[in-house]
Amino acid sequence: MLLISCPHCGPRAESEFHCGGEAHIERPKDPASLSDAEWAEFVFLRDNPKGLLFERWHHSQGCRRWFNVARDTVTYEILAVYPMGSPPPALEPRSYV
């Protein structure tokens, strides 16, 4: 089980949280102008890298606030936790060959 450090409540068990998917995805400026294929791509297609991934997490069993997490998808190590609206930290991705 992961130990996630909520920026508002401190370290808590992973079972208190819900992952909200990839972070820093910008909504289309004019959604009505998108084709069905473009809209489907925005809604359903996400990166699935081997290594560094920026995710949104919700502390659903605690303060109920959202925040961002930089996590290694291979080791599950949490590399950084930072508030919503903040830019992602400058982290060097690890090489997995």
Coordinates of N, CA and C in Angstrom, one line a residue:
M1 N 0.8 -1.2 0.0 CA 0.0 0.0 0.0 C 0.9 1.2 0.0
L2 N 0.5 2.2 -0.8 CA 1.2 3.5 -0.8 C 0.9 4.4 0.4
L3 N 1.9 5.1 0.8 CA 1.6 6.2 1.8 C 1.7 7.5 1.1
I4 N 0.6 8.2 1.0 CA 0.5 9.4 0.3 C 0.4 10.6 1.2
S5 N 1.3 11.5 1.0 CA 1.3 12.7 1.9 C 0.4 13.8 1.3
C6 N -0.8 13.9 1.9 CA -1.7 14.9 1.4 C -1.2 16.3 1.8
P7 N -1.1 17.2 0.9 CA -0.6 18.5 1.3 C -1.4 19.3 2.3
H8 N -2.6 18.8 2.6 CA -3.4 19.5 3.6 C -3.5 18.7 4.9
C9 N -3.4 17.4 4.9 CA -3.6 16.5 6.1 C -2.4 15.8 6.5
G10 N -1.4 15.7 5.7 CA -0.2 14.9 6.0 C -0.3 13.5 5.5
P11 N 0.7 12.6 5.9 CA 0.7 11.3 5.3 C -0.5 10.4 5.7
R12 N -1.1 9.7 4.7 CA -2.2 8.9 5.0 C -2.1 7.7 4.1
A13 N -2.8 6.6 4.4 CA -2.9 5.4 3.6 C -3.5 5.6 2.3
E14 N -3.1 4.9 1.3 CA -3.6 5.0 -0.1 C -5.1 4.8 -0.1
S15 N -5.6 4.0 0.8 CA -7.1 3.6 0.8 C -8.0 4.9 1.0
E16 N -7.4 6.0 1.5 CA -8.2 7.2 1.8 C -8.3 8.1 0.5
F17 N -7.6 7.7 -0.6 CA -7.6 8.5 -1.8 C -8.2 7.9 -3.0
H18 N -8.5 8.7 -4.0 CA -8.9 8.2 -5.3 C -8.1 8.9 -6.3
C19 N -7.6 8.1 -7.3 CA -6.8 8.7 -8.4 C -7.7 9.2 -9.4
G20 N -7.5 10.4 -9.8 CA -8.4 11.1 -10.8 C -7.8 11.1 -12.2
G21 N -6.7 10.4 -12.4 CA -6.1 10.3 -13.8 C -5.0 11.3 -14.0
E22 N -4.6 11.4 -15.2 CA -3.5 12.3 -15.6 C -3.7 13.7 -15.3
A23 N -2.7 14.4 -14.8 CA -2.8 15.8 -14.5 C -2.4 16.7 -15.7
H24 N -2.8 18.0 -15.6 CA -2.3 19.0 -16.5 C -2.9 18.8 -17.9
I25 N -4.1 18.3 -18.0 CA -4.8 18.2 -19.3 C -5.7 19.4 -19.5
E26 N -5.4 20.1 -20.5 CA -6.2 21.4 -20.7 C -7.4 21.1 -21.6
R27 N -8.6 21.6 -21.1 CA -9.8 21.4 -21.9 C -9.7 22.2 -23.2
P28 N -10.3 21.7 -24.3 CA -10.3 22.4 -25.5 C -10.9 23.8 -25.4
K29 N -10.4 24.8 -26.0 CA -10.9 26.2 -25.9 C -12.3 26.3 -26.5
D30 N -12.5 25.6 -27.6 CA -13.9 25.6 -28.2 C -14.3 24.2 -28.5
P31 N -14.9 23.5 -27.4 CA -15.3 22.1 -27.6 C -16.3 21.9 -28.7
A32 N -17.1 22.8 -29.0 CA -18.2 22.6 -30.0 C -17.5 22.5 -31.4
S33 N -16.3 23.0 -31.6 CA -15.7 22.9 -32.9 C -14.9 21.6 -33.1
L34 N -14.9 20.7 -32.1 CA -14.1 19.5 -32.3 C -15.0 18.4 -33.0
S35 N -14.4 17.6 -33.8 CA -15.0 16.5 -34.5 C -15.3 15.4 -33.4
D36 N -16.1 14.5 -33.7 CA -16.3 13.4 -32.8 C -15.0 12.6 -32.4
A37 N -14.2 12.5 -33.4 CA -12.9 11.8 -33.2 C -12.0 12.6 -32.3
E38 N -11.9 13.9 -32.5 CA -11.1 14.8 -31.7 C -11.6 14.8 -30.2
W39 N -12.9 14.9 -30.1 CA -13.5 14.9 -28.7 C -13.3 13.6 -28.0
A40 N -13.4 12.4 -28.7 CA -13.1 11.1 -28.2 C -11.6 11.0 -27.7
E41 N -10.7 11.6 -28.6 CA -9.3 11.6 -28.2 C -9.1 12.4 -26.9
F42 N -9.7 13.5 -26.8 CA -9.6 14.3 -25.6 C -10.1 13.6 -24.3
V43 N -11.3 13.0 -24.5 CA -11.9 12.3 -23.3 C -11.2 11.0 -22.9
F44 N -10.8 10.2 -23.9 CA -10.4 8.9 -23.6 C -8.9 8.6 -23.7
L45 N -8.2 9.3 -24.5 CA -6.8 8.9 -24.7 C -5.9 9.7 -23.7
R46 N -5.1 8.9 -23.0 CA -4.2 9.5 -22.0 C -2.8 8.8 -22.2
D47 N -1.8 9.5 -21.7 CA -0.4 8.9 -21.7 C -0.4 7.7 -20.7
N48 N 0.4 6.7 -21.0 CA 0.6 5.6 -20.1 C 2.1 5.3 -20.1
P49 N 2.9 6.2 -19.6 CA 4.3 6.0 -19.7 C 4.9 5.0 -18.7
K50 N 6.0 4.5 -19.0 CA 6.7 3.6 -18.1 C 7.7 4.5 -17.4
G51 N 7.4 5.0 -16.2 CA 8.2 5.9 -15.5 C 7.4 7.1 -14.9
L52 N 7.9 8.3 -15.1 CA 7.3 9.5 -14.5 C 5.9 9.8 -15.1
L53 N 5.0 10.0 -14.2 CA 3.6 10.4 -14.6 C 3.1 11.4 -13.6
F54 N 2.4 12.4 -14.1 CA 1.8 13.4 -13.2 C 0.3 13.1 -13.1
E55 N -0.2 12.9 -11.9 CA -1.6 12.5 -11.7 C -2.3 13.5 -10.8
R56 N -3.7 13.5 -10.9 CA -4.5 14.2 -9.9 C -5.0 13.1 -8.9
W57 N -5.0 13.5 -7.6 CA -5.5 12.7 -6.6 C -6.5 13.4 -5.7
H58 N -7.5 12.7 -5.2 CA -8.6 13.3 -4.4 C -8.5 12.6 -3.0
H59 N -8.4 13.4 -2.0 CA -8.4 12.8 -0.6 C -9.9 12.6 -0.2
S60 N -10.5 11.5 -0.7 CA -11.9 11.3 -0.6 C -12.3 10.9 0.8
Q61 N -11.4 10.3 1.6 CA -11.8 9.9 3.0 C -11.2 10.9 4.0
G62 N -10.7 12.0 3.6 CA -10.1 13.0 4.5 C -10.7 14.4 4.2
C63 N -9.8 15.3 3.8 CA -10.1 16.7 3.6 C -11.0 16.9 2.3
R64 N -11.1 15.9 1.5 CA -11.9 15.9 0.2 C -11.3 17.0 -0.8
R65 N -10.1 17.3 -0.7 CA -9.5 18.2 -1.6 C -8.6 17.5 -2.7
W66 N -8.5 18.1 -3.8 CA -7.7 17.6 -4.9 C -6.3 18.1 -4.9
F67 N -5.3 17.3 -5.3 CA -3.9 17.8 -5.4 C -3.2 16.9 -6.5
N68 N -2.0 17.3 -6.8 CA -1.3 16.6 -7.9 C -0.1 15.8 -7.3
V69 N 0.2 14.7 -7.9 CA 1.2 13.8 -7.5 C 2.1 13.4 -8.7
A70 N 3.4 13.5 -8.5 CA 4.4 13.0 -9.5 C 4.8 11.6 -9.0
R71 N 4.5 10.6 -9.9 CA 4.7 9.2 -9.4 C 5.4 8.4 -10.5
D72 N 6.3 7.5 -10.1 CA 6.9 6.6 -11.0 C 6.0 5.4 -11.2
T73 N 5.6 5.1 -12.4 CA 4.6 4.0 -12.6 C 5.3 2.6 -12.6
V74 N 6.6 2.6 -12.6 CA 7.3 1.3 -12.4 C 7.5 0.9 -11.0
T75 N 8.0 1.8 -10.2 CA 8.2 1.5 -8.8 C 7.1 1.9 -7.8
Y76 N 6.2 2.7 -8.3 CA 5.1 3.3 -7.6 C 5.6 4.4 -6.6
E77 N 6.8 4.7 -6.6 CA 7.4 5.7 -5.8 C 6.8 7.1 -6.1
I78 N 6.3 7.8 -5.0 CA 5.8 9.1 -5.1 C 7.0 10.1 -5.0
L79 N 7.2 10.8 -6.1 CA 8.4 11.7 -6.2 C 8.1 13.1 -5.7
A80 N 6.8 13.6 -5.9 CA 6.5 14.9 -5.4 C 5.0 15.0 -5.3
V81 N 4.5 15.8 -4.3 CA 3.1 16.2 -4.1 C 3.0 17.7 -4.2
Y82 N 2.1 18.2 -4.9 CA 2.0 19.7 -5.1 C 0.5 20.1 -5.3
P83 N 0.2 21.3 -5.0 CA -1.2 21.8 -5.0 C -1.8 21.9 -6.5
M84 N -3.1 21.8 -6.6 CA -3.7 22.0 -7.9 C -3.4 23.4 -8.3
G85 N -3.3 23.6 -9.6 CA -3.0 24.9 -10.2 C -1.5 25.2 -10.2
S86 N -0.7 24.5 -9.6 CA 0.8 24.7 -9.6 C 1.4 24.0 -10.8
P87 N 2.5 24.5 -11.3 CA 3.1 23.8 -12.4 C 3.8 22.5 -11.9
P88 N 4.0 21.5 -12.7 CA 4.6 20.3 -12.3 C 6.1 20.6 -11.9
P89 N 6.6 19.9 -10.9 CA 8.0 20.1 -10.6 C 8.9 19.6 -11.7
A90 N 10.1 20.2 -11.8 CA 11.1 19.7 -12.8 C 11.8 18.5 -12.2
L91 N 11.4 17.3 -12.7 CA 12.0 16.1 -12.3 C 12.6 15.4 -13.5
E92 N 13.7 14.7 -13.2 CA 14.4 13.9 -14.3 C 13.7 12.5 -14.4
P93 N 13.2 12.2 -15.5 CA 12.6 10.8 -15.7 C 13.7 9.8 -15.6
R94 N 13.4 8.7 -15.0 CA 14.4 7.6 -14.9 C 14.3 6.8 -16.2
S95 N 15.4 6.2 -16.6 CA 15.5 5.4 -17.8 C 15.2 3.9 -17.5
Y96 N 14.2 3.4 -18.1 CA 13.9 2.0 -18.0 C 14.0 1.3 -19.3
V97 N 15.0 0.5 -19.5 CA 15.2 -0.1 -20.8 C 14.8 -1.5 -20.8

